[in-house]
Coordinates of C-alpha atoms and ligand atoms in Angstrom, one line a residue:
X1 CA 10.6 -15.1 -3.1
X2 CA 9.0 -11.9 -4.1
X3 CA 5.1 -12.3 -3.3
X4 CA 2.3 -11.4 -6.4
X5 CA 1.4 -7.7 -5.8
X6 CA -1.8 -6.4 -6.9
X7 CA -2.9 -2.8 -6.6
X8 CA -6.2 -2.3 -5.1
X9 CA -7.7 1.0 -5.1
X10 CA -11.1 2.9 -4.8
X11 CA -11.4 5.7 -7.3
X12 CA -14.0 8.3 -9.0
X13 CA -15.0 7.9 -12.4
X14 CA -12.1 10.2 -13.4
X15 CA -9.4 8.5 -11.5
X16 CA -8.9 10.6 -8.7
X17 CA -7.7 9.5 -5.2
X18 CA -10.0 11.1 -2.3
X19 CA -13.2 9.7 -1.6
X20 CA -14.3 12.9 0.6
X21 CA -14.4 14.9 -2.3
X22 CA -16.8 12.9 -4.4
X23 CA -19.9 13.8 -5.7
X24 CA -22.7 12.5 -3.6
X25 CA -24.4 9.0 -4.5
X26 CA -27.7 9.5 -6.6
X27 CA -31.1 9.4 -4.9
X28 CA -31.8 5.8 -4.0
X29 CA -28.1 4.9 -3.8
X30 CA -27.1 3.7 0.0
X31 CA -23.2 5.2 0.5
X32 CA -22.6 2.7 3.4
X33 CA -23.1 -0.1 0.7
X34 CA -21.0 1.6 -1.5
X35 CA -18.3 1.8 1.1
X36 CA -18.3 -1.9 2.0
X37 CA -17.8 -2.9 -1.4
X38 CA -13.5 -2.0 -0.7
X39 CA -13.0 -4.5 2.1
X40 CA -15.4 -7.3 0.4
X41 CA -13.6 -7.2 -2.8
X42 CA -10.4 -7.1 -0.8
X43 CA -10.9 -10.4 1.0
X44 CA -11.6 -12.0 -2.7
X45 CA -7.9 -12.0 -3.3
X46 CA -7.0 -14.4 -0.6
X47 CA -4.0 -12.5 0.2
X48 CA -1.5 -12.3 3.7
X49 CA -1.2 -8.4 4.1
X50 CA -1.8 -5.3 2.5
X51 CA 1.0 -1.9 2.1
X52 CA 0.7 1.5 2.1
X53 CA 2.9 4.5 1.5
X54 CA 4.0 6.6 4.9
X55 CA 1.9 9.1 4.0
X56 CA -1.5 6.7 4.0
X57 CA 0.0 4.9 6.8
X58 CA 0.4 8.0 9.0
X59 CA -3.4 8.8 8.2
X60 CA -3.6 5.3 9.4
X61 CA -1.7 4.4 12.5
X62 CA -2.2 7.9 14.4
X63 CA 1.0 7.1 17.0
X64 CA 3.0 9.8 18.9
X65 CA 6.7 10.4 18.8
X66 CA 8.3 8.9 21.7
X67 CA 12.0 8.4 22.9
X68 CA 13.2 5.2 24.0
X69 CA 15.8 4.5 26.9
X70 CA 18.9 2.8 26.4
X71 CA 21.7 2.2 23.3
X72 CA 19.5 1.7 20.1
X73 CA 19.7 -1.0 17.3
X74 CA 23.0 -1.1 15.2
X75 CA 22.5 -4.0 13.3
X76 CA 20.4 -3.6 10.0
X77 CA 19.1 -7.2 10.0
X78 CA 15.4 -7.9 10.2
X79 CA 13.6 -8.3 13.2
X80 CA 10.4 -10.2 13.5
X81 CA 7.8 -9.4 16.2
X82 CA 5.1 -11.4 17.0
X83 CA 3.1 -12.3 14.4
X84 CA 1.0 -14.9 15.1
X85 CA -1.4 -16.0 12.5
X86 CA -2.2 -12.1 11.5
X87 CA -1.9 -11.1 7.9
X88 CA 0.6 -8.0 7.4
X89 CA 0.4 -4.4 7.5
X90 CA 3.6 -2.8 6.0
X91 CA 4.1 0.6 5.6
X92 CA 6.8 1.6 3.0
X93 CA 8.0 4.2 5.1
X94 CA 12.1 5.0 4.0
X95 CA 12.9 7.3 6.7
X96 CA 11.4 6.2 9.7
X97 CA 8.6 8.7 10.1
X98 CA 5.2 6.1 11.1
X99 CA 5.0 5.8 14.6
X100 CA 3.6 2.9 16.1
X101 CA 2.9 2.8 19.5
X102 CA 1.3 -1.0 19.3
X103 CA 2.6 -3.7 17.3
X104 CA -0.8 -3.9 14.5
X105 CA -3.0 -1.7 12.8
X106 CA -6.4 -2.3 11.6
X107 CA -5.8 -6.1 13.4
X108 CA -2.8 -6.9 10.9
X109 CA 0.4 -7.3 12.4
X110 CA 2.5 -4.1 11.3
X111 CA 6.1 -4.1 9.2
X112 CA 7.7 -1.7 8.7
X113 CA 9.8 -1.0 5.2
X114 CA 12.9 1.2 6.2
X115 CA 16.4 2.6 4.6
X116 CA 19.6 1.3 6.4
X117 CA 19.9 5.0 7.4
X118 CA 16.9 5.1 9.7
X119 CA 18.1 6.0 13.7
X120 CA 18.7 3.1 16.0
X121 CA 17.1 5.0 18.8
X122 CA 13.7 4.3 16.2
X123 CA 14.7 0.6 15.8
X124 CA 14.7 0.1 19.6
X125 CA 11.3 1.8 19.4
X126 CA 9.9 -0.5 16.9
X127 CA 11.4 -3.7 18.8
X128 CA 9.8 -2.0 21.9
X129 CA 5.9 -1.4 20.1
X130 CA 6.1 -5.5 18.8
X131 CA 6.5 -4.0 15.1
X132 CA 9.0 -6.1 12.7
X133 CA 10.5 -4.8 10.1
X134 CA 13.0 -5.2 7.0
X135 CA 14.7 -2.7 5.0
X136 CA 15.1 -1.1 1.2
X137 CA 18.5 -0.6 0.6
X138 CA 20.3 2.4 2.0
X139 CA 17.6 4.8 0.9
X140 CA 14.6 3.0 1.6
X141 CA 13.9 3.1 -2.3
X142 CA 14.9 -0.4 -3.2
X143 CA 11.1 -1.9 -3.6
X144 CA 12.4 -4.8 -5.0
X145 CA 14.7 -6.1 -2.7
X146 CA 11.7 -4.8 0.2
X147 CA 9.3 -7.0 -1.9
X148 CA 12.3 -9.8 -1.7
X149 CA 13.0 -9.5 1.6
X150 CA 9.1 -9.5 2.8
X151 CA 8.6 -13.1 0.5
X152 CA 11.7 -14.8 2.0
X153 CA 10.9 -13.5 5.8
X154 CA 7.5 -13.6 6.3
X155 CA 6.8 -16.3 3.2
X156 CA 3.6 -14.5 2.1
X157 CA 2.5 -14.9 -1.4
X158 CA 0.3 -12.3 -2.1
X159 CA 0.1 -8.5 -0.5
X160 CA -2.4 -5.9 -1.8
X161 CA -1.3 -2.7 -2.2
X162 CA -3.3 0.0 -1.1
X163 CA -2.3 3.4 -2.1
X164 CA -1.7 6.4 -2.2
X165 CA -0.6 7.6 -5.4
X166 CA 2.9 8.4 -4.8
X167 CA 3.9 4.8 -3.6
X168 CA 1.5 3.3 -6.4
X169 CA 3.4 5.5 -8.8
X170 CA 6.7 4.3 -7.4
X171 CA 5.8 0.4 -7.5
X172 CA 4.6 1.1 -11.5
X173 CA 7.6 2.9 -12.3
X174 CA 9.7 -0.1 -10.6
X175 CA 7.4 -2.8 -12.9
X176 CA 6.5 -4.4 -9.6
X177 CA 2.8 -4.7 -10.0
X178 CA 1.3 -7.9 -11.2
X179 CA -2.0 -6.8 -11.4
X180 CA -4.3 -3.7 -10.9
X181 CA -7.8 -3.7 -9.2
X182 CA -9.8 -0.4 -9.5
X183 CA -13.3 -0.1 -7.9
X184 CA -15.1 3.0 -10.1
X185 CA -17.4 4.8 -7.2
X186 CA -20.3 6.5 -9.1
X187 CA -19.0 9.6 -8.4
X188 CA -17.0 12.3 -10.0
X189 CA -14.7 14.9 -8.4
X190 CA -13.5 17.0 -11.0
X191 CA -11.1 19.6 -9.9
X192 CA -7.7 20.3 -11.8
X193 CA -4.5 19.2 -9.6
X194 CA -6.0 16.7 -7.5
X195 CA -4.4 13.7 -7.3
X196 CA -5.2 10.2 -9.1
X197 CA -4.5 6.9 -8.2
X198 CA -1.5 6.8 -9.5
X199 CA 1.2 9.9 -9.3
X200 CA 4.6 8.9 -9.8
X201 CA 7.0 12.0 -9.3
X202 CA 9.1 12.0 -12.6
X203 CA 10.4 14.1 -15.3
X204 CA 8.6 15.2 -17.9
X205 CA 9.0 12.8 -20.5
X206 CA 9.0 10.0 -18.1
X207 CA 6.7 7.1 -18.8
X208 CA 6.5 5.0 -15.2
X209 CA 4.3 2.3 -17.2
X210 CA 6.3 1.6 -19.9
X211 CA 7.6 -1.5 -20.9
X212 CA 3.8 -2.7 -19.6
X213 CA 0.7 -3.7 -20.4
X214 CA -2.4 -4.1 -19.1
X215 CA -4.7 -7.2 -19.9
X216 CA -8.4 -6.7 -19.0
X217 CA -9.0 -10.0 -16.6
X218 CA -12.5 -9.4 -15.2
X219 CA -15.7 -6.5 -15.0
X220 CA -18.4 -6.3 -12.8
X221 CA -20.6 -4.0 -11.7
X222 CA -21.6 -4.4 -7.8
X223 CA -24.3 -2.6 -6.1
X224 CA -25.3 0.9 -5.9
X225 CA -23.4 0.9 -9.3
X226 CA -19.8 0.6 -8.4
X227 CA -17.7 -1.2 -10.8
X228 CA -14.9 -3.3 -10.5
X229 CA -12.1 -3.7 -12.9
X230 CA -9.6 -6.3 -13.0
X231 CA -6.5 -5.8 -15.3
X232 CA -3.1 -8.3 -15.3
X233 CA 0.2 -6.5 -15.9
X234 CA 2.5 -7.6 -18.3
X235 CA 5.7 -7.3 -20.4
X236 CA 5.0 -5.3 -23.2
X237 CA 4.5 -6.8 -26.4
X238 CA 7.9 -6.2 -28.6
Ligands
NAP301 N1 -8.9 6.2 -2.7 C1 -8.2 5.4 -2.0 O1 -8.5 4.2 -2.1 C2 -7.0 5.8 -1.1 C3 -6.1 4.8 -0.7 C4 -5.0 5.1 0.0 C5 -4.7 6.4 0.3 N2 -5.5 7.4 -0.1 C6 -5.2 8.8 0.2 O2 -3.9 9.1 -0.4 C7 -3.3 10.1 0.3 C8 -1.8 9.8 0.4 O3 -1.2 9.6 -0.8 P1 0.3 10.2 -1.1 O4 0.5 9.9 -2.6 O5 0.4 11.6 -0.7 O6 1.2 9.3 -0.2 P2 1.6 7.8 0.0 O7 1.7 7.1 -1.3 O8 0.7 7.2 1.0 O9 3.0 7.9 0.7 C9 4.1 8.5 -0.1 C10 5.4 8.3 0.7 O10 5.9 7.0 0.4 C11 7.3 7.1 0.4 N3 7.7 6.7 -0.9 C12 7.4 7.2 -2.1 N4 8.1 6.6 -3.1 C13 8.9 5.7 -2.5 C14 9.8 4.8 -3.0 N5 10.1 4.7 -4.3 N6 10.4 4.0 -2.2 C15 10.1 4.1 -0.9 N7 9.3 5.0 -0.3 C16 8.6 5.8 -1.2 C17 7.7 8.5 0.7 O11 7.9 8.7 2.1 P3 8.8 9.9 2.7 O12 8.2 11.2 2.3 O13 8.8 9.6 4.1 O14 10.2 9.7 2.0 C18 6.5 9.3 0.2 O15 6.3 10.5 0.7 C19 -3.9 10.2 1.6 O16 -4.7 11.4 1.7 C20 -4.8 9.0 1.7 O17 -6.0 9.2 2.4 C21 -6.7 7.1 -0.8

């Protein structure tokens, strides 16, 4: 069963994605406490992984290229490592790109989301690094049936998703979010072009969120004035 997806995601007060860029907190304000208040919120949610796009996950998992001996992996069943009691790491990754290296990152055992088209030789390599994985369809695009496929083998419930903007874009457009959680840093960055939390690569005329709506759930504001906002997706009244 697909698990209950909430997007999670630290942004400026005009909705932009890169915390390096913010303004500085005001005199008085501690930017370490301001920092904690991602993972503490995080743990609120009482959920068995979290998922990022490649690109995030890259930033994340830091592992070098490699080639591994012997024949590859043709089949394009699932293969699950050892997970132990860890929550999961996925990283929607279509073609293959996240190296590894280790079979977890940041202490959560790591999946990998993959398109049927992805090399064996990089199959064998996840097999060899401990790291499971399931795939999306022959592209790697199919979120749905990744969401499906990460329910029915792994049997978690609720996974956060964590960004960037191209894959929160992606899981909008797809209607697969039940619910988004936005932490508003004091802080402004302000430059044209830079991209928000959510950036979903369409045509013009394109509306990723419609057919949704957003229900406002919960507000508070946490120290150092960050503020958390809670909103429930749903079906868009007719
Ligand atoms: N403020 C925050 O809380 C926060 C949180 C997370 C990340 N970030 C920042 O966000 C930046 C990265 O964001 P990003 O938007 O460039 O990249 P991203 O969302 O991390 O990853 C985008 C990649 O995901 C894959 N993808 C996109 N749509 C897909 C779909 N429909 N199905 C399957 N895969 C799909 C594509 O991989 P391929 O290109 O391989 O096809 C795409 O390039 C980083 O700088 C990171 O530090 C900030």
């Amino acid at each position: 069963m697909r698990p209950r997806i909430i997007c999670h995601m630290v942004a400026s007060v005009d909705g932009k994605l890169h915390p390096s860029r913010f303004t500085v907190p005001a005199a008085g304000v501690d930017a370490g406490r301001l920092r904690k208040h991602y993972d503490e919120v995080s743990a609120k949610f009482g959920a068995q992984g979290w998922m990022c796009g490649r690109v995030t996950m890259q930033e994340i998992s830091k592992g070098k290229a490699r080639t591994v001996k012997g024949p590859g992996i043709s089949s394009r069943e699932p293969f699950v490592g050892d997970r132990g009691d860890r929550d999961l790491a996925v990283a929607i990754d279509p073609h293959g790109k996240v190296r590894y290296g280790k079979d977890h990152l940041l202490g959560d055992h790591a999946v990998a989301v993959l398109s049927e088209g992805v090399p064996d030789a990089y199959l064998a390599e996840l097999r060899e690094d401990g790291v499971s994985y399931v795939f999306a369809g022959p592209d790697g695009r199919d979120l749905a049936k990744a969401m499906d496929a990460l329910g029915d083998t792994f049997g978690v419930e609720t996974l956060l998703l964590e960004g960037g903007a191209a894959i929160n874009g992606a899981f909008l457009k797809a209607g697969l979010l039940d619910e988004i959680s936005v932490l508003i840093h004091p802080a402004v960055d302000g430059l044209a072009g830079v991209q928000t939390i959510f950036e979903y690569a369409g045509e013009a005329d394109e509306r990723p969120g419609a057919g949704q709506a957003l229900r406002h759930v919960h507000t508070e504001t946490l120290d150092g004035g960050m503020v958390w906002l809670r909103y429930q997706v749903e079906k868009a009244p007719a």
